[in-house]
Short mmCIF file of C-alpha atoms in Angstrom, two decimals:
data_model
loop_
_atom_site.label_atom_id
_atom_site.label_comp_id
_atom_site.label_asym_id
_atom_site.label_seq_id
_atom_site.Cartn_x
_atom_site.Cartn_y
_atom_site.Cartn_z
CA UNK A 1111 -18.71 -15.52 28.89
CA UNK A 1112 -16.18 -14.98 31.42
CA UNK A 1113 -13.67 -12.08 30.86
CA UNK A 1114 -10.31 -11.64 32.68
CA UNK A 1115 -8.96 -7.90 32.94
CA UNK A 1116 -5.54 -7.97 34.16
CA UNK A 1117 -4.27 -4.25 34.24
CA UNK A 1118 -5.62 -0.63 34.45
CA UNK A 1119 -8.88 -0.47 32.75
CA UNK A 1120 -11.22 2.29 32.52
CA UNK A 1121 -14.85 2.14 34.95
CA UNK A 1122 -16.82 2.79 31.38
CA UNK A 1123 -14.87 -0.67 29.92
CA UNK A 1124 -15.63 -2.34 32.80
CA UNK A 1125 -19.21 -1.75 33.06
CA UNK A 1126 -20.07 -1.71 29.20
CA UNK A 1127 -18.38 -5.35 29.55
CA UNK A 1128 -21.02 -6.54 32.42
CA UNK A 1129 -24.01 -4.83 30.24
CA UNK A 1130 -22.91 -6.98 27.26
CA UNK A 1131 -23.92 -10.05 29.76
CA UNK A 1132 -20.11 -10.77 30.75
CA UNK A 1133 -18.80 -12.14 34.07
CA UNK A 1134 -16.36 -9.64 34.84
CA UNK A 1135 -13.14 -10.79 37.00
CA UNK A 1136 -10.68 -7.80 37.29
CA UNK A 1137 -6.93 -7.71 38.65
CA UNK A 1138 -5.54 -4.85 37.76
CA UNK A 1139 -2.35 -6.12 38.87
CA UNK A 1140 -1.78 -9.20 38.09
CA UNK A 1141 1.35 -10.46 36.46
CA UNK A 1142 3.75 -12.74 35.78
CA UNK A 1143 2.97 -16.28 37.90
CA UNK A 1144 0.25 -14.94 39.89
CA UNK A 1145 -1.99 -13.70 36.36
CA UNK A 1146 -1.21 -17.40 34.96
CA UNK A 1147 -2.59 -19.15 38.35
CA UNK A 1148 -5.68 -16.33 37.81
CA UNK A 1149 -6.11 -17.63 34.30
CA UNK A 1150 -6.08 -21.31 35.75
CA UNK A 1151 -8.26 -20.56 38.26
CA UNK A 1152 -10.54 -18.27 36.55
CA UNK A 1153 -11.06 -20.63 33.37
CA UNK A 1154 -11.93 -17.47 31.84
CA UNK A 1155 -13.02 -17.57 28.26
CA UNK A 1156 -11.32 -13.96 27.68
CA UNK A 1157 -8.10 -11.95 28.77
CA UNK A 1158 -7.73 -8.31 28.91
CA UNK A 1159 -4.54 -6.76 28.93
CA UNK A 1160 -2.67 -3.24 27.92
CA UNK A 1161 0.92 -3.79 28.68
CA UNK A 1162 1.26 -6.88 30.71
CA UNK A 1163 3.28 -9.73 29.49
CA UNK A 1164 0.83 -12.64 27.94
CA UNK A 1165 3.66 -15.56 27.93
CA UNK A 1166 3.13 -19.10 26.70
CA UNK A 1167 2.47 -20.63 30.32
CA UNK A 1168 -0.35 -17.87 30.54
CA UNK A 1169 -1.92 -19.21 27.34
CA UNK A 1170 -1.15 -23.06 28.01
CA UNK A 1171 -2.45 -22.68 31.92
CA UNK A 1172 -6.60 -22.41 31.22
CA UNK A 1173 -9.56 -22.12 28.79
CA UNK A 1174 -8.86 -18.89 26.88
CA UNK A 1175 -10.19 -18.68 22.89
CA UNK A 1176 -9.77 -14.80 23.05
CA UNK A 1177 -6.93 -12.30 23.87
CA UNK A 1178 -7.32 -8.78 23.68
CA UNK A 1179 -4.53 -6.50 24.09
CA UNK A 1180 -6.36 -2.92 24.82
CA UNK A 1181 -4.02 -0.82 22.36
CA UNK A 1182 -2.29 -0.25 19.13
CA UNK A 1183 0.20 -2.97 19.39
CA UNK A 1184 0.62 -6.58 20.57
CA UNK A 1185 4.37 -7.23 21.25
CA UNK A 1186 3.61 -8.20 24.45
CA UNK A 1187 1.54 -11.28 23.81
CA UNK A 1188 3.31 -13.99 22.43
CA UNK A 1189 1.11 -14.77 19.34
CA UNK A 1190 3.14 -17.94 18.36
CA UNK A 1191 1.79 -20.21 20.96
CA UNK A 1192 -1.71 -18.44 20.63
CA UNK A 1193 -1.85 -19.21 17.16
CA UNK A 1194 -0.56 -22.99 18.09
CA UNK A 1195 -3.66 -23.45 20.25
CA UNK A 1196 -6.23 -21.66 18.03
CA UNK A 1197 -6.40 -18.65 20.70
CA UNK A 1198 -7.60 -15.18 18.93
CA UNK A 1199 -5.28 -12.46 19.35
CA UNK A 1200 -7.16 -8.70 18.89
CA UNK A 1201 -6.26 -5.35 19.39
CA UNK A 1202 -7.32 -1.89 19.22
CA UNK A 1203 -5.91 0.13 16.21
CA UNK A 1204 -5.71 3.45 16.13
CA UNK A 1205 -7.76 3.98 18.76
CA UNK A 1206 -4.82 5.77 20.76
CA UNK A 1207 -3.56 7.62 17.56
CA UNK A 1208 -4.52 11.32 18.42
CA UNK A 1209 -2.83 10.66 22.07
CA UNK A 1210 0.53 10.02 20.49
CA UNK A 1211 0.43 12.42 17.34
CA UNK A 1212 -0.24 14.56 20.55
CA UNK A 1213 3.04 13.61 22.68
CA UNK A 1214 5.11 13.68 19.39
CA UNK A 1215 4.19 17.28 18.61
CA UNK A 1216 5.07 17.97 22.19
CA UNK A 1217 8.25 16.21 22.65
CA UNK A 1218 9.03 18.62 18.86
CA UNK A 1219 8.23 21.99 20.48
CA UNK A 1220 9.73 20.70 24.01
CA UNK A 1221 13.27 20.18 22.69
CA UNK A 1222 12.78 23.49 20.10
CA UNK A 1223 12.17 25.54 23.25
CA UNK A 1224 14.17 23.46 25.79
CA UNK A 1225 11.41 23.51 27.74
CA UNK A 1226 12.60 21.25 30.22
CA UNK A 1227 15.64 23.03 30.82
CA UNK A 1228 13.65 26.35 31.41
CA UNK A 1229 11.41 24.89 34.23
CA UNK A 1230 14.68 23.12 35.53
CA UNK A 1231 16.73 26.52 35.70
CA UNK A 1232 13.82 28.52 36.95
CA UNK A 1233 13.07 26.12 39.99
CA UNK A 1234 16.84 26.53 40.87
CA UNK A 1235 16.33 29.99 40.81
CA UNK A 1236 18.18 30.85 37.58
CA UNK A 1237 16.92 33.67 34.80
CA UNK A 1238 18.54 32.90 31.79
CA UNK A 1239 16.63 34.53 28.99
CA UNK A 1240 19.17 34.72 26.50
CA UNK A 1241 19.91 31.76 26.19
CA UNK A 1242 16.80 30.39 26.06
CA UNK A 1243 16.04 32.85 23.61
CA UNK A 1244 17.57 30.91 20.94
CA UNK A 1245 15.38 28.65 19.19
CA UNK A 1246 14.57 27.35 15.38
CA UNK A 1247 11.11 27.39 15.43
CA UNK A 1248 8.81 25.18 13.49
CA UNK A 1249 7.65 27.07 10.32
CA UNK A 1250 9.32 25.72 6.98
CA UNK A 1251 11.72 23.25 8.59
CA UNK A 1252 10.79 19.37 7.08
CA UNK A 1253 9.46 16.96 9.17
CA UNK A 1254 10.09 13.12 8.31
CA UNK A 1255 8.03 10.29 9.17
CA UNK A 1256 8.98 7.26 8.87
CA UNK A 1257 5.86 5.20 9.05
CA UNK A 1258 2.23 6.74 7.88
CA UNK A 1259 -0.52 4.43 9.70
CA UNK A 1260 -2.75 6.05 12.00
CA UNK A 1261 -0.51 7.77 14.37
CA UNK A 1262 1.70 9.19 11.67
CA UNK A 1263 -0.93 10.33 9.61
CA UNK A 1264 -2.38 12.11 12.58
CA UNK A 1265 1.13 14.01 13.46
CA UNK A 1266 0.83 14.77 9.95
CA UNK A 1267 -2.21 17.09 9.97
CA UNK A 1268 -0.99 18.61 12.99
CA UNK A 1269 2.38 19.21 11.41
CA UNK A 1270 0.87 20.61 7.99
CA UNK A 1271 -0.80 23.09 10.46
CA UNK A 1272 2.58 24.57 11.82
CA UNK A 1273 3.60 24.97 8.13
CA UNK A 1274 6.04 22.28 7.96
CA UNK A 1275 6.87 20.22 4.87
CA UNK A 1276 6.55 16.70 5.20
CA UNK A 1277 8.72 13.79 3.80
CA UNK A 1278 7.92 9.97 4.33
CA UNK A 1279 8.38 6.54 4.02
CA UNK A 1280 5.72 3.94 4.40
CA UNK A 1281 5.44 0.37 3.01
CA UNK A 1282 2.07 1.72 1.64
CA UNK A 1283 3.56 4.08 -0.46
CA UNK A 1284 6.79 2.25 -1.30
CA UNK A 1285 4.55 -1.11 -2.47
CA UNK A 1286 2.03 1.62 -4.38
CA UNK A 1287 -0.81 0.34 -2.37
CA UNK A 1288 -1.58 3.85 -1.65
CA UNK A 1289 -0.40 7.34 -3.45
CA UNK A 1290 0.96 10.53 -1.57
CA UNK A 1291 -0.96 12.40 -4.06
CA UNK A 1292 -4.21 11.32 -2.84
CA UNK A 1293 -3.60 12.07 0.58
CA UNK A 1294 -5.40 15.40 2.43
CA UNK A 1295 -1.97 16.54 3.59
CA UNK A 1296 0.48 17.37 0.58
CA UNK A 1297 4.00 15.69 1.49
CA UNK A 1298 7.04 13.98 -0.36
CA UNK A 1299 7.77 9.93 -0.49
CA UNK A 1300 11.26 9.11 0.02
CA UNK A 1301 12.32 5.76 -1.47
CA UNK A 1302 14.49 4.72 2.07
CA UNK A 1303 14.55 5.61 5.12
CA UNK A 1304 18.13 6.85 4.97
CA UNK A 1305 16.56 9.32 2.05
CA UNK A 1306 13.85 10.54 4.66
CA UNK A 1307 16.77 11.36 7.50
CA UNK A 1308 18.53 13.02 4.93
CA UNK A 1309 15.40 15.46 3.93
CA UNK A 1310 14.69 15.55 7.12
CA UNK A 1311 15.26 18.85 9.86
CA UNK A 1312 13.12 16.50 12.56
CA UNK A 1313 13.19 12.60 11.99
CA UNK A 1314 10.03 10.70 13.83
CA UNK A 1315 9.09 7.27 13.91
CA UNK A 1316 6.33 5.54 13.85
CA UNK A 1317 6.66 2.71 12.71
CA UNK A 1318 4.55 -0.97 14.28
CA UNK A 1319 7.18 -3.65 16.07
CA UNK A 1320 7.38 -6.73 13.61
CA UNK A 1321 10.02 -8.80 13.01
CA UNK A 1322 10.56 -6.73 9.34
CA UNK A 1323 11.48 -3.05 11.53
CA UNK A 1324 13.38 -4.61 14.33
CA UNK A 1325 16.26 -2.33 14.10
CA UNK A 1326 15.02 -0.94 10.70
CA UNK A 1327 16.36 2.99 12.26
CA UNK A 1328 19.77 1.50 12.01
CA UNK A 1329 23.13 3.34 12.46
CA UNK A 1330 22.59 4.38 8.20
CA UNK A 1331 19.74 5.62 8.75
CA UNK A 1332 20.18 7.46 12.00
CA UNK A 1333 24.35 8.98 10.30
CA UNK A 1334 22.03 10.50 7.41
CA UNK A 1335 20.50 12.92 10.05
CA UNK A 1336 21.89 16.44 9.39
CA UNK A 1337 23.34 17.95 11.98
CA UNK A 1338 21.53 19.51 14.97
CA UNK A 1339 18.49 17.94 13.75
CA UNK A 1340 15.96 16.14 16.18
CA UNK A 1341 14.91 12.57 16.20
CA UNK A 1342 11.61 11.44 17.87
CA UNK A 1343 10.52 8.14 18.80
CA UNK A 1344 7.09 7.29 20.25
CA UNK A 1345 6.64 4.12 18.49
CA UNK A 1346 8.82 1.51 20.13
CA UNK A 1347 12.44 1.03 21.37
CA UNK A 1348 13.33 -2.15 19.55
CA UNK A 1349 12.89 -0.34 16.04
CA UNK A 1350 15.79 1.78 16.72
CA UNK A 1351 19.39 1.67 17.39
CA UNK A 1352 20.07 3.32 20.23
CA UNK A 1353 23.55 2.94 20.65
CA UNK A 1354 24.00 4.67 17.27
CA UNK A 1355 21.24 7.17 18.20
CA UNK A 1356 23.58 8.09 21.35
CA UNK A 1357 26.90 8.60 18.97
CA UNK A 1358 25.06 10.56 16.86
CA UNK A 1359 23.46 12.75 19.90
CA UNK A 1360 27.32 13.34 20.89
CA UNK A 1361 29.06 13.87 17.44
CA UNK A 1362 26.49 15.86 15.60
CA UNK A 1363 23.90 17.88 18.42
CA UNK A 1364 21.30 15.52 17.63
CA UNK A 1365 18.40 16.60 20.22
CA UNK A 1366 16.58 13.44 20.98
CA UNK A 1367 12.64 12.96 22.35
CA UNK A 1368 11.64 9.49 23.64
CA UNK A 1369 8.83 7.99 24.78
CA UNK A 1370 10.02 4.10 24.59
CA UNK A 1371 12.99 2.50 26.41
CA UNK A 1372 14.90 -0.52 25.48
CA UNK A 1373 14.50 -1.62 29.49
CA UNK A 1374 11.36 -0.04 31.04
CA UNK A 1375 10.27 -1.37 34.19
CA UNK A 1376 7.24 -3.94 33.88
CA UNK A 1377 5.35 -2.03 36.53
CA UNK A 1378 3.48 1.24 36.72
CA UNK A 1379 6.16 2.54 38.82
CA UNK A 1380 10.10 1.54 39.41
CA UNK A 1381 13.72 2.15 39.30
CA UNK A 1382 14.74 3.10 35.66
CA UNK A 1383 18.53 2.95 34.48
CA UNK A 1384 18.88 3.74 30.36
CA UNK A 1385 22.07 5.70 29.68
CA UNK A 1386 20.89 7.57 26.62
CA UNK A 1387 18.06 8.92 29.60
CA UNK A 1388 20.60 11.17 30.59
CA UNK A 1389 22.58 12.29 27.69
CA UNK A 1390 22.06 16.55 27.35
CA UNK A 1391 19.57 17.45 24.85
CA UNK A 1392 17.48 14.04 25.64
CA UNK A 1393 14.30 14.54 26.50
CA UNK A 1394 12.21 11.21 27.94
CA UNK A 1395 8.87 10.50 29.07
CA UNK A 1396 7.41 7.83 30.49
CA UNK A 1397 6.30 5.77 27.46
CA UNK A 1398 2.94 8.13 28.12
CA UNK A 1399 1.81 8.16 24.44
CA UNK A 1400 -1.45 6.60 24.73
CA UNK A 1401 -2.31 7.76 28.01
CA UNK A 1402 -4.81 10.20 28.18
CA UNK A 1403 -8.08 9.87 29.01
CA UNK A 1404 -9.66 10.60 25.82
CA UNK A 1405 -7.66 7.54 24.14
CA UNK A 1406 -8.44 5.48 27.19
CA UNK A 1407 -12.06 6.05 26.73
CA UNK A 1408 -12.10 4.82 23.19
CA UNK A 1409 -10.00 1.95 23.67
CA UNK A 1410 -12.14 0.81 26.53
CA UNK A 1411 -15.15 1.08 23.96
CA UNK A 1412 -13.28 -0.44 21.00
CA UNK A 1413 -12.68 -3.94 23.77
CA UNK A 1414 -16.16 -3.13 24.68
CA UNK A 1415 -17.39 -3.75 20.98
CA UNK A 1416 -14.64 -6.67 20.64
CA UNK A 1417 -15.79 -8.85 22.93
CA UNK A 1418 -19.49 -8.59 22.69
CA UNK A 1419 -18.83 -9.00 19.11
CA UNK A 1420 -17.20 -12.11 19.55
CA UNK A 1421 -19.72 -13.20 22.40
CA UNK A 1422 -23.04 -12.47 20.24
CA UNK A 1423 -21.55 -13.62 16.96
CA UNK A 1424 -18.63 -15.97 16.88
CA UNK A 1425 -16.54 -13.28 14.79
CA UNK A 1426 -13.60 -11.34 16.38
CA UNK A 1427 -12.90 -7.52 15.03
CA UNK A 1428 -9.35 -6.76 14.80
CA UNK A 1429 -7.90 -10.09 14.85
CA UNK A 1430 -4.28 -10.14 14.01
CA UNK A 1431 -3.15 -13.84 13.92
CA UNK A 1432 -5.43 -15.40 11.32
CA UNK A 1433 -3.49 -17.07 8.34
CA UNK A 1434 -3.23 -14.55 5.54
CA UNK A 1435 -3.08 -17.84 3.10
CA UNK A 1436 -3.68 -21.25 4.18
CA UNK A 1437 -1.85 -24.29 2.99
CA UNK A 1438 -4.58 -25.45 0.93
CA UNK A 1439 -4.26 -26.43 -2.14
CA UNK A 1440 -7.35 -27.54 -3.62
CA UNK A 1441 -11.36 -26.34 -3.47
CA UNK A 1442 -14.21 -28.92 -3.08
CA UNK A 1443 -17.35 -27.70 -4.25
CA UNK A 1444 -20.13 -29.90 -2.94
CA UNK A 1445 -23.65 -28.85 -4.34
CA UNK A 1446 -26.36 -30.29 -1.59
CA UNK A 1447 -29.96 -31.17 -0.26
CA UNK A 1448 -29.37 -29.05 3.39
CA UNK A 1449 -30.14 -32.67 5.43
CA UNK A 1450 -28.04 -34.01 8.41
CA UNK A 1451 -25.21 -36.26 7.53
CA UNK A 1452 -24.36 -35.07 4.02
CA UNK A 1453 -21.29 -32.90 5.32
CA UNK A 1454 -20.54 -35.51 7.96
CA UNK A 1455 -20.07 -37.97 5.20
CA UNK A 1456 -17.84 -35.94 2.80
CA UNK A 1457 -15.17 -35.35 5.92
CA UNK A 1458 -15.22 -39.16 6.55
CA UNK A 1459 -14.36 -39.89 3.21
CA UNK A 1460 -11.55 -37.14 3.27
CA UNK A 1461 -10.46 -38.61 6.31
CA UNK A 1462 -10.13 -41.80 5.23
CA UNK A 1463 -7.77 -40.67 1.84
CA UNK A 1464 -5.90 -39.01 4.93
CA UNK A 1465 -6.83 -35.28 3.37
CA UNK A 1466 -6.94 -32.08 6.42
CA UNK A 1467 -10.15 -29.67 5.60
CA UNK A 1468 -8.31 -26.33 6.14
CA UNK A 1469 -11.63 -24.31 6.03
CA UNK A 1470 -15.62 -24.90 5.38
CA UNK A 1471 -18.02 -22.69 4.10
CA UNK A 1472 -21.70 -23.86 3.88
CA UNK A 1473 -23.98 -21.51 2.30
CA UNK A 1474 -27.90 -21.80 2.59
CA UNK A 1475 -30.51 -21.57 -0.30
CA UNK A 1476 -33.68 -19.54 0.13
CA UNK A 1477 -36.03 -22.33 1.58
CA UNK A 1478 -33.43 -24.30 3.54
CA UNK A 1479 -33.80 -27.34 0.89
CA UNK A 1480 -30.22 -26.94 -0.53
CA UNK A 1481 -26.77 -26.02 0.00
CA UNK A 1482 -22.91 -25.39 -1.26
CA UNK A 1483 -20.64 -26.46 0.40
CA UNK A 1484 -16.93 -24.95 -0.26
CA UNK A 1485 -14.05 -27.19 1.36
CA UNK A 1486 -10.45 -25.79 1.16
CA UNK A 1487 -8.08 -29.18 1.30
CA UNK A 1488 -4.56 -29.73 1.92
CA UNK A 1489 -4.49 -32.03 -1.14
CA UNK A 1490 -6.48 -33.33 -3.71
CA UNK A 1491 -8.68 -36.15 -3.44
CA UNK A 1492 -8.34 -38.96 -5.99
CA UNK A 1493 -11.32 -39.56 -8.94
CA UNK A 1494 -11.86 -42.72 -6.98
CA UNK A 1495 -12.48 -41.29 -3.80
CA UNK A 1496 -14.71 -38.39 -5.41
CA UNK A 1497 -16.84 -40.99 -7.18
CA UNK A 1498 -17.27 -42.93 -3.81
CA UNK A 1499 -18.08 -39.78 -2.10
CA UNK A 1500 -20.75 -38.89 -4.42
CA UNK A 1501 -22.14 -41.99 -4.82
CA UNK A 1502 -22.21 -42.97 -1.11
CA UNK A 1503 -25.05 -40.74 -0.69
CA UNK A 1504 -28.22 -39.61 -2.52
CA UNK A 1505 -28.58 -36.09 -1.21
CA UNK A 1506 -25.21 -35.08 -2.82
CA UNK A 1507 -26.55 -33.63 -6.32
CA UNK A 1508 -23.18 -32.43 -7.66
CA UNK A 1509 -19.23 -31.75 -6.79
CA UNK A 1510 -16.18 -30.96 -8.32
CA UNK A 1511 -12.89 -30.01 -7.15
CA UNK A 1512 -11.07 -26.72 -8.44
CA UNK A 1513 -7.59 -26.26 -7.81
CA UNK A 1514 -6.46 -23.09 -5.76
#
């Protein structure tokens, strides 16, 4: 199996790949109409990336079955047209979660402190202790998540530890898929997000890019803040508004930490222009959350374990774009001597009452002698095709059809 890594990947990922038996092709910097010519060219079976754009040309230009995007999310990869040609799309969840419940507690205690205007004043040769005196602290103030997956559970614990109530709101909680009671760290569910901001002495979000929290932190959420509260975002840019983010920064003292951008550059390295960079009491980084070398590690492991998964045994871990329901409607149970044809026979006739198998399941007897096969259809067949299906041939010993 031939693998394609096109960005940054760790020496560990790349050699645990070529000890799985892969061929191993890596441009770290390829991009854009050079990475779909190395696709093309490659005919590579599998493509690695972490942030590089996978467009539809990429996906239309060669042989790929597999795309793994080494990180939480895939926003990058345009899992439309994957889906259209029956390319996987995987990922690595939560494999980068301690890296960015890290960042977010900094990016707290940074704009608590004003650490970055300490180092700033101090390098111009400025002592300014009473000013920089003044600062909340932590302790007993409530900090609101908006989100609870991996990341925000893990900025939970960490909160908990600096004695800080916690308020959220999580799909998981709001659909009562999962109880705040039962969780390790004790915290409050707020019905809304506007009812977290408004519990809320620190607001952060982490929340996955879909197209359900596109813009979710909108301007009601964002005017609930109280005010000189803080707002964090390490998630991504698109789920909040900045614009009202930036009047809120200027009407209430709203100190601001980001991580995400709405206009980053595509490369490593670049110019950067975002006005809310530069608003006082903004703090950025460099969209840095995942990027230490402990999360690198594991996410190089957790593609490791992807593809060799999907190379020894068909199956792909983490796979994000396989139909939660399928448009079937109807079940054909088909009860079988395990010989060659049988199954082969049972499509034709399908095909020929102009009825799409959706999915096939084919499960084995002890002894090999017989078989069940479980057909999910996109309609149902008529009596008079069944009866010709069953008796066409003499190894079929039973079916029905049961309606989904």
């Amino acid at each position: 199996m031939k693998v394609l890594v096109a960005d940054k990947f760790e020496k560990s990922g790349l050699d645990g790949l070529k000890a799985a038996g892969c061929e191993v092709v890596y441009q770290p910097d390829a991009s854009g109409d050079a990475l779909t010519g190395a696709i093309r060219e490659t005919a590579a079976d599998v493509l690695v990336v972490r942030s590089t754009q996978v467009t539809a040309p990429m996906l239309e230009a060669g042989a790929l079955s597999l795309v793994v995007r080494a990180g939480a999310g895939y926003n990058t990869i345009d899992v439309a047209t994957a889906s259209r040609r029956g390319i996987y799309v995987s990922n690595c969840p939560g494999k980068n979660a301690i890296a960015v419940a890290e960042l977010t507690l900094a990016l707290i205690l940074a704009l608590d402190r004003r650490v970055a205007d300490n180092v700033i004043e101090l390098r111009a040769g400025k002592w300014n202790k009473k000013e920089y005196s003044r600062a909340k602290g932590l302790f007993g103030r409530t900090l609101g998540l908006l989100g609870y997956g991996n990341i925000g559970q893990e900025v939970a614990k960490r909160a908990h530890a600096f004695g800080m109530p916690i308020v959220v709101w999580s799909r998981r909680f709001a659909t009562g898929r999962a109880d705040v009671g039962d969780q390790v760290v004790p915290m409050h569910f707020a019905k809304t997000p506007e009812e977290t901001a408004a519990l809320s002495d620190i607001l952060s979000v982490h929340l996955a890019l879909t197209p359900d929290t596109r813009g979710l932190v909108s301007a009601s959420v964002i005017d609930r803040l109280k005010p000189s509260s803080y707002f964090i975002n390490t998630a991504r840019a698109e789920v909040v508004d900045y614009a009202a983010l930036a009047r809120a920064i200027g009407e209430k003292g709203i100190r601001v930490g980001l991580d995400v951008f709405a206009a980053e550059p595509t490369g490593a390295a670049g110019d950067f222009t975002d006005a809310i960079a530069s608003l006082p009491g903004v703090y950025g980084t460099h969209h840095i959350g995942a990027s230490t070398d402990q999360a690198q590690e594991a996410i190089a492991a957790e593609t490791v374990r992807i593809v060799s998964a999907y190379k020894d045994t068909g199956n792909v871990p983490n796979v994000v774009n396989l139909a939660k329901k399928t448009p079937a409607t109807h079940m054909l149970v088909v009860r079988h001597r395990d010989r060659p044809g049988v199954l082969a026979h049972v499509f034709d006739h399908l095909r020929s009452g102009d009825i799409n198998v959706q999915e096939t399941e084919n499960v084995i007897f002890e002894g090999a002698e017989a078989a069940v096969a479980r057909i999910n259809l996109s309609s149902a067949p008529s009596d008079a095709l069944l009866k010709t299906m069953w008796r066409g041939n003499s190894d079929i010993l039973d079916l029905h059809l049961v309606k989904i």
